[in-house]
mmCIF file of C-alpha atoms and ligand atoms in Angstrom:
data_model
loop_
_atom_site.group_PDB
_atom_site.id
_atom_site.type_symbol
_atom_site.label_atom_id
_atom_site.label_comp_id
_atom_site.label_asym_id
_atom_site.label_seq_id
_atom_site.Cartn_x
_atom_site.Cartn_y
_atom_site.Cartn_z
ATOM 1 C CA MET A 1 -57.289 22.818 -10.337
ATOM 2 C CA CYS A 2 -55.008 21.110 -7.952
ATOM 3 C CA LEU A 3 -51.280 20.805 -8.271
ATOM 4 C CA ILE A 4 -49.296 18.514 -6.078
ATOM 5 C CA PHE A 5 -45.665 19.351 -5.617
ATOM 6 C CA THR A 6 -43.335 16.888 -4.086
ATOM 7 C CA CYS A 7 -40.299 18.186 -2.326
ATOM 8 C CA GLY A 8 -37.680 15.977 -0.878
ATOM 9 C CA GLU A 9 -34.064 15.119 -0.647
ATOM 10 C CA HIS A 10 -31.915 12.802 -2.672
ATOM 11 C CA THR A 11 -28.390 11.841 -1.798
ATOM 12 C CA PHE A 12 -25.900 11.066 -4.503
ATOM 13 C CA ARG A 13 -23.055 8.842 -3.499
ATOM 14 C CA LYS A 14 -19.763 8.155 -5.145
ATOM 15 C CA GLU A 15 -16.392 6.803 -4.183
ATOM 16 C CA VAL A 16 -13.885 9.239 -2.791
ATOM 17 C CA GLU A 17 -10.742 9.777 -4.784
ATOM 18 C CA GLY A 18 -7.861 7.980 -3.159
ATOM 19 C CA PHE A 19 -10.114 5.590 -1.269
ATOM 20 C CA GLU A 20 -11.268 3.465 -4.187
ATOM 21 C CA GLY A 21 -11.416 -0.177 -3.277
ATOM 22 C CA ILE A 22 -10.593 0.380 0.380
ATOM 23 C CA VAL A 23 -12.686 -1.780 2.659
ATOM 24 C CA CYS A 24 -12.651 -0.997 6.334
ATOM 25 C CA ARG A 25 -14.303 -2.276 9.449
ATOM 26 C CA CYS A 26 -17.752 -1.116 10.355
ATOM 27 C CA TYR A 27 -17.866 0.013 13.953
ATOM 28 C CA ASN A 28 -21.539 -0.812 14.181
ATOM 29 C CA CYS A 29 -21.789 -4.423 13.031
ATOM 30 C CA GLY A 30 -18.101 -5.300 13.104
ATOM 31 C CA ASN A 31 -17.924 -6.552 9.528
ATOM 32 C CA TYR A 32 -15.325 -5.489 7.034
ATOM 33 C CA ALA A 33 -17.929 -4.006 4.770
ATOM 34 C CA GLY A 34 -17.322 -0.296 5.065
ATOM 35 C CA SER A 35 -16.562 1.789 2.027
ATOM 36 C CA VAL A 36 -15.576 5.418 1.896
ATOM 37 C CA LEU A 37 -18.323 7.201 0.036
ATOM 38 C CA LYS A 38 -18.964 10.820 -0.584
ATOM 39 C CA SER A 39 -22.539 11.890 -0.058
ATOM 40 C CA ASN A 40 -24.011 14.898 -1.772
ATOM 41 C CA PRO A 41 -27.522 15.639 -0.589
ATOM 42 C CA TRP A 42 -29.697 17.610 -2.972
ATOM 43 C CA PHE A 43 -32.991 19.287 -2.446
ATOM 44 C CA THR A 44 -35.406 17.810 -4.944
ATOM 45 C CA PHE A 45 -38.549 19.261 -6.389
ATOM 46 C CA CYS A 46 -40.835 16.807 -8.135
ATOM 47 C CA PHE A 47 -37.989 14.303 -7.853
ATOM 48 C CA ILE A 48 -35.652 16.600 -9.759
ATOM 49 C CA PRO A 49 -32.504 17.723 -7.944
ATOM 50 C CA ILE A 50 -32.618 21.501 -7.755
ATOM 51 C CA VAL A 51 -30.314 22.783 -5.058
ATOM 52 C CA PRO A 52 -27.307 21.105 -3.469
ATOM 53 C CA LEU A 53 -27.707 21.072 0.297
ATOM 54 C CA SER A 54 -23.993 20.741 0.789
ATOM 55 C CA ILE A 55 -21.354 22.265 -1.443
ATOM 56 C CA HIS A 56 -18.568 19.889 -0.608
ATOM 57 C CA GLY A 57 -20.678 16.946 0.483
ATOM 58 C CA TYR A 58 -19.913 14.570 3.272
ATOM 59 C CA GLU A 59 -17.313 11.837 3.316
ATOM 60 C CA ASP A 60 -18.522 8.887 5.312
ATOM 61 C CA ILE A 61 -17.680 5.289 5.985
ATOM 62 C CA THR A 62 -20.770 3.525 4.713
ATOM 63 C CA CYS A 63 -21.402 -0.084 5.657
ATOM 64 C CA ARG A 64 -23.056 -2.086 2.932
ATOM 65 C CA ILE A 65 -24.403 -4.608 5.423
ATOM 66 C CA CYS A 66 -26.074 -2.458 8.053
ATOM 67 C CA ASN A 67 -25.956 0.899 6.220
ATOM 68 C CA PHE A 68 -24.272 2.466 9.195
ATOM 69 C CA GLN A 69 -22.539 5.720 8.360
ATOM 70 C CA GLN A 70 -19.646 7.250 10.198
ATOM 71 C CA PRO A 71 -17.851 10.460 9.290
ATOM 72 C CA LEU A 72 -14.496 9.863 7.681
ATOM 73 C CA ALA A 73 -12.959 12.430 10.028
ATOM 74 C CA HIS A 74 -13.691 10.054 12.907
ATOM 75 C CA ARG A 75 -11.719 7.235 11.338
ATOM 76 C CA PRO A 76 -8.024 8.121 11.313
ATOM 77 C CA ASP A 77 -7.269 4.462 10.686
ATOM 78 C CA VAL A 78 -9.067 4.651 7.371
ATOM 79 C CA ILE A 79 -7.422 7.949 6.494
ATOM 80 C CA ALA A 80 -4.090 6.264 7.130
ATOM 81 C CA LEU A 81 -4.980 3.595 4.574
ATOM 82 C CA LYS A 82 -5.068 6.254 1.929
ATOM 83 C CA HIS A 83 -1.394 6.932 2.548
ATOM 84 C CA GLY A 84 -0.448 3.343 1.922
ATOM 85 C CA GLY A 85 -1.038 2.061 5.430
ATOM 86 C CA ASN A 86 2.398 2.917 6.770
ATOM 87 C CA GLY A 87 1.364 6.202 8.273
ATOM 88 C CA GLN A 88 4.387 7.899 6.784
ATOM 89 C CA PRO A 89 3.322 10.015 3.840
ATOM 90 C CA GLY A 90 6.237 11.411 1.940
ATOM 91 C CA VAL A 91 8.404 8.321 2.242
ATOM 92 C CA PRO A 92 9.420 7.271 -1.258
ATOM 93 C CA LEU A 93 8.054 3.924 -2.304
ATOM 94 C CA GLN A 94 10.412 1.037 -2.741
ATOM 95 C CA ASP A 95 10.076 -1.491 -5.489
ATOM 96 C CA HIS A 96 6.828 -3.363 -5.910
ATOM 97 C CA GLY A 97 8.218 -6.497 -4.291
ATOM 98 C CA GLY A 98 8.468 -4.870 -0.902
ATOM 99 C CA ALA A 99 5.212 -6.325 0.323
ATOM 100 C CA HIS A 100 6.617 -9.831 0.157
ATOM 101 C CA GLN A 101 9.470 -9.325 2.531
ATOM 102 C CA GLY A 102 9.479 -11.744 5.422
ATOM 103 C CA ALA A 103 6.908 -13.978 3.810
ATOM 104 C CA ALA A 104 9.376 -16.630 2.734
ATOM 105 C CA THR A 105 11.494 -17.180 5.822
ATOM 106 C CA GLY A 106 10.779 -20.913 5.742
ATOM 107 C CA GLY A 107 11.517 -23.376 8.532
ATOM 108 C CA LYS A 108 10.826 -21.081 11.424
ATOM 109 C CA PRO A 109 7.871 -21.935 13.633
ATOM 110 C CA ASN A 110 5.084 -19.447 13.367
ATOM 111 C CA GLN A 111 5.361 -18.090 16.839
ATOM 112 C CA GLY A 112 4.407 -14.699 18.043
ATOM 113 C CA MET A 113 1.396 -14.479 15.792
ATOM 114 C CA THR A 114 -1.283 -14.621 18.428
ATOM 115 C CA TYR A 115 -3.824 -11.893 18.459
ATOM 116 C CA GLY A 116 -4.964 -10.677 21.731
HETATM 117 ZN ZN1 ZN B 201 -22.110 -2.432 9.502
#
């Protein structure tokens, strides 16, 4: 009688709360294809998850193009996006039209918009 047991590892991934829909730049391939995903590796036995290898999991920037993964802790720019992109958590939000300010100046030449 011969039994074959297969042990392995399976990683469950899900979006991190507060980072849903945020797309950031991948530092490996340069594309804006990085998503913040939480990885929870599990030890599997006969393809059945048995034991979690990490209690809290890992939060990574995962690129959907090149599959490059980078720890979220190394991307303060992405963490800042979670706070609304202004880097000032705790500042009360204005009305929802605030994002449009300065967009309708009209008549002025579009100077000063060069990117270095
Ligand atoms: Zn990439």
